[in-house]
Short mmCIF file of C-alpha atoms and ligand atoms in Angstrom, two decimals:
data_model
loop_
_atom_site.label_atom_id
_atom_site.label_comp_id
_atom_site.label_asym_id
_atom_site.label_seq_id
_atom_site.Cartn_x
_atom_site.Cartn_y
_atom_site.Cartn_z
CA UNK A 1 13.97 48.54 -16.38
CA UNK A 2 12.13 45.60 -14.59
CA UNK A 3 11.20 46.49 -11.12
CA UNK A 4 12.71 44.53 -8.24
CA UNK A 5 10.71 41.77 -6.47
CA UNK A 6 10.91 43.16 -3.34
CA UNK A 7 9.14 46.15 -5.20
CA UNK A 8 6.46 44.25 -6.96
CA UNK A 9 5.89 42.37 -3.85
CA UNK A 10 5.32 45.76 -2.12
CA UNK A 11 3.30 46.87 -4.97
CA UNK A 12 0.61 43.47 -4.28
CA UNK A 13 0.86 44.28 -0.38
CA UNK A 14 -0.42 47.75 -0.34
CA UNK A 15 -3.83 46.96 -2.15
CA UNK A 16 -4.21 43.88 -0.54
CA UNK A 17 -3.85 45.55 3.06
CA UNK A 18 -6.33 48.07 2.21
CA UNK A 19 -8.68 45.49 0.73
CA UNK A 20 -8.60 43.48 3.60
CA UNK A 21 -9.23 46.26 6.55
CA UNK A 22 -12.28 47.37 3.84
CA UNK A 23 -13.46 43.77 3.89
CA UNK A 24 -13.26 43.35 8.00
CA UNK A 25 -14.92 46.68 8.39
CA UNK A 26 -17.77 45.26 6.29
CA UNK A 27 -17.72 42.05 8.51
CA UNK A 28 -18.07 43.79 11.74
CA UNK A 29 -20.59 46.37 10.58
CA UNK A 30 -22.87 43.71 9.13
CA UNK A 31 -22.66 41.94 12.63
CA UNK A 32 -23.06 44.81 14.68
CA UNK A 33 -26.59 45.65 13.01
CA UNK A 34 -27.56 42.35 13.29
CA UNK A 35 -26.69 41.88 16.86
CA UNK A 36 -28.14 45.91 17.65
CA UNK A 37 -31.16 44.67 16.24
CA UNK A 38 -32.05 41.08 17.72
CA UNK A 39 -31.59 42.43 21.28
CA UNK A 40 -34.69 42.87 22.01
CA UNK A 41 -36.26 39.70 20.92
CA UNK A 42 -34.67 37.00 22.73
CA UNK A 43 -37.55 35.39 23.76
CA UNK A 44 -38.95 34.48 20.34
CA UNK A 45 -36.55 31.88 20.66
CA UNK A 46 -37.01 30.11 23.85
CA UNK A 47 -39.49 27.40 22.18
CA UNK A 48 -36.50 26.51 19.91
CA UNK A 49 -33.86 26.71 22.20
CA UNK A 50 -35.77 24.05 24.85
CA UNK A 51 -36.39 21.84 22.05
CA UNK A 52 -33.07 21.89 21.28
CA UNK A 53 -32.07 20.91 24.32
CA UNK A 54 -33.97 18.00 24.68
CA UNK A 55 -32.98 16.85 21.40
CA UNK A 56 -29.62 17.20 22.73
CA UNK A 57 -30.10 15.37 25.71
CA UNK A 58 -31.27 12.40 24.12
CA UNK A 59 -28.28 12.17 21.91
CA UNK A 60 -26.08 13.05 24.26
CA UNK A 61 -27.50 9.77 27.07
CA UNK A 62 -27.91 7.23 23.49
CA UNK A 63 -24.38 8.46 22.37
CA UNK A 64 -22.92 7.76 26.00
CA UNK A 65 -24.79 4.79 26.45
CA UNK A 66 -23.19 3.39 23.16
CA UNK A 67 -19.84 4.20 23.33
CA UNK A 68 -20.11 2.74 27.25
CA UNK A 69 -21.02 -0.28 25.79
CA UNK A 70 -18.64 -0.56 23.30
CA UNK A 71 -15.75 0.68 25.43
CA UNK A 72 -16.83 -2.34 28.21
CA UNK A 73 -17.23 -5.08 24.91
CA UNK A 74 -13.54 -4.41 23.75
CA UNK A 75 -11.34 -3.34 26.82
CA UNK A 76 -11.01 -6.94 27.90
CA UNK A 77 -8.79 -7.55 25.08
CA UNK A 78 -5.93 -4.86 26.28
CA UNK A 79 -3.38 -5.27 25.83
CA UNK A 80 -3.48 -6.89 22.93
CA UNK A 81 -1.92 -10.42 22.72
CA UNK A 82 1.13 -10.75 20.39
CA UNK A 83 -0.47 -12.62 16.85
CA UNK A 84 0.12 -16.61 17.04
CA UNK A 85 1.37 -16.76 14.12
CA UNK A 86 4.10 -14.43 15.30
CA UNK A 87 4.92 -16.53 18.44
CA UNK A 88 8.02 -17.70 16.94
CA UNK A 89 9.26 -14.32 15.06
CA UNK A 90 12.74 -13.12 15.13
CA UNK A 91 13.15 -10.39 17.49
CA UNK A 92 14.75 -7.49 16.05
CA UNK A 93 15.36 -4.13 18.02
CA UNK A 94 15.47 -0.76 16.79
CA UNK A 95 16.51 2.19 18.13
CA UNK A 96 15.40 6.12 17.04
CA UNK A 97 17.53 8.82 18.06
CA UNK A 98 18.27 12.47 16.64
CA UNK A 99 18.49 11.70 13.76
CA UNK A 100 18.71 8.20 12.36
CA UNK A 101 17.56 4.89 13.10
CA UNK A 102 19.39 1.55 14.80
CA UNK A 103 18.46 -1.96 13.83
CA UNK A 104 19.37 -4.67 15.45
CA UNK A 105 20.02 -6.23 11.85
CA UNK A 106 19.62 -4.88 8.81
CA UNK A 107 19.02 -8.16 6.30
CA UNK A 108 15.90 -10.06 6.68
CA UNK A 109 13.77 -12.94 4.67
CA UNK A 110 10.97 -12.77 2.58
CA UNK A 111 8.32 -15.06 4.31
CA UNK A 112 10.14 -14.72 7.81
CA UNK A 113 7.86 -13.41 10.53
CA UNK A 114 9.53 -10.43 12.52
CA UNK A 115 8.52 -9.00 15.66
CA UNK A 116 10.07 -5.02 15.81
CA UNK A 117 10.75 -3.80 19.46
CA UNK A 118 11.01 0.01 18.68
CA UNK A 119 11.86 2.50 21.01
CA UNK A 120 13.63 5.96 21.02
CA UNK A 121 16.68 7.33 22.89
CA UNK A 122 15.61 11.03 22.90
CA UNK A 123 12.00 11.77 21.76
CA UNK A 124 9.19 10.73 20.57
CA UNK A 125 9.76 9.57 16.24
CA UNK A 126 7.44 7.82 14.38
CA UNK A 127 8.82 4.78 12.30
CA UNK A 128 7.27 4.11 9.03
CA UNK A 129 7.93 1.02 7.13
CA UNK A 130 7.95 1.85 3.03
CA UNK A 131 8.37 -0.86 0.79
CA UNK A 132 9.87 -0.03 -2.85
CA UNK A 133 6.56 2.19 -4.12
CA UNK A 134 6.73 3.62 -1.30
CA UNK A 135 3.78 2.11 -0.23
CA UNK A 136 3.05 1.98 4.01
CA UNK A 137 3.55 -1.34 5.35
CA UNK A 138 3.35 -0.41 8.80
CA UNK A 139 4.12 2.08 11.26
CA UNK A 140 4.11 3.00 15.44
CA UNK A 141 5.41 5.67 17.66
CA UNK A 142 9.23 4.94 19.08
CA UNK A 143 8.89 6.58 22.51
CA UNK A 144 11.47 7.05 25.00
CA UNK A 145 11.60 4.61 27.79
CA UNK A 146 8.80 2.78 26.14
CA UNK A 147 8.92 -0.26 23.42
CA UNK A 148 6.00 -0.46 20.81
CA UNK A 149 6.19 -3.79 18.78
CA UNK A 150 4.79 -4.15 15.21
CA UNK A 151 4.89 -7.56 13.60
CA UNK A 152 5.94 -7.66 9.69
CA UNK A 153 5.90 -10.31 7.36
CA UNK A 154 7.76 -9.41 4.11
CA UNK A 155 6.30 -10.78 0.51
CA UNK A 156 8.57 -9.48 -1.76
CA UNK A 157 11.95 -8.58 -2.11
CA UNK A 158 13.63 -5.16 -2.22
CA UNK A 159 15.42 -2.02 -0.30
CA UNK A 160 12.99 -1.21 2.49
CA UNK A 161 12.96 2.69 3.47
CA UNK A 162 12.78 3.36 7.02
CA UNK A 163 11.36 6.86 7.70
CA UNK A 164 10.46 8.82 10.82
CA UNK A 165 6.82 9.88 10.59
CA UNK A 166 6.98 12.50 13.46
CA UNK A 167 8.31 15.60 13.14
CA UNK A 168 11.48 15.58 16.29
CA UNK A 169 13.86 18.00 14.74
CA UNK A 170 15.54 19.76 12.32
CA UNK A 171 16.84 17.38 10.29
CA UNK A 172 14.05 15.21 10.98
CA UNK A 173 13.61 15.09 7.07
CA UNK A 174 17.03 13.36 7.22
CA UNK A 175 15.79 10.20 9.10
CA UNK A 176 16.17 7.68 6.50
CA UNK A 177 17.20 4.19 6.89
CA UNK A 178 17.48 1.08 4.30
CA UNK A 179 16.90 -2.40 5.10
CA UNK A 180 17.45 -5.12 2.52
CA UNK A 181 14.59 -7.97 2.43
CA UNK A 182 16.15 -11.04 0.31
CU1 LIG B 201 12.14 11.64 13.99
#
């Protein structure tokens, strides 16, 4: 008679506990001789560890001075300016909540220039665009009590899948919405 699973699976776990605590006992022996034994001869590696630390310093003060640099080049364009050739899109609104999603309209135009004002009535989702291959288009967080906009020009036609990219439940998975693009 074949033996149960639960059986076999008890058969795998036995060796495999005994394996493992043989393996860790290995681990910690091997470290414990190595750390009995370098005790005593810390100072061998004072010239090293200085060195180090200068080599760290300078990194550290040509790292900070870069990213300071960088950080004062680009904050002046926050927050970013809506895209002029968006200036005229069609505002659409959406809405995530536990567990679906609420467009303002569901139909849009290939060629059309939308502007998506996403936000979220409970918690935080993510909203993923997917075209037909399931390809990303585009994507931003939908936060409560906040509005994210992402700007999306179709170029082809098709059933648009709408899908949360954060996980915010249990039936997260079920957060699916279609939007047609003619
Ligand atoms: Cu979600």
């Amino acid at each position: 008679m074949a033996q149960p699973a639960w059986m076999i699976t008890l058969n795998v776990q036995q060796p495999a506990w005994i394996i493992t605590l043989l393996v860790s006992s290995l681990v910690f022996i091997v470290f414990w001789f190595i750390l009995k034994n370098s005790k005593d001869r810390e100072e061998d590696y004072d010239g090293i560890k200085k060195k180090g630390f200068k080599i760290r310093n300078v990194y550290f003060v040509i790292l900070f001075s870069v990213l300071l640099g960088a950080t004062f080049y680009t904050i002046t364009d926050l927050p970013y300016d809506r895209p002029p050739e968006f200036v005229n899109a069609t505002e659409v609104e959406v809405e995530a909540l536990q567990f679906g999603w609420d467009f303002s309209q569901e139909e849009f135009e290939v060629g059309e220039k939308y502007a998506f004002h996403v936000t979220s009535q409970d918690v935080n989702h993510g909203i993923g665009f997917y075209d037909e291959d399931m390809m990303l288009l585009t994507q931003t967080q939908a936060m409560p009590d906040y509005t994210n906009t992402v700007y999306v020009e179709f170029e082809e036609p098709g059933t648009y899948q709408i899908l949360c990219l954060e996980y915010c439940g249990a039936a997260h998975h079920l957060m699916i919405h279609e939007i047609e693009v003619k």
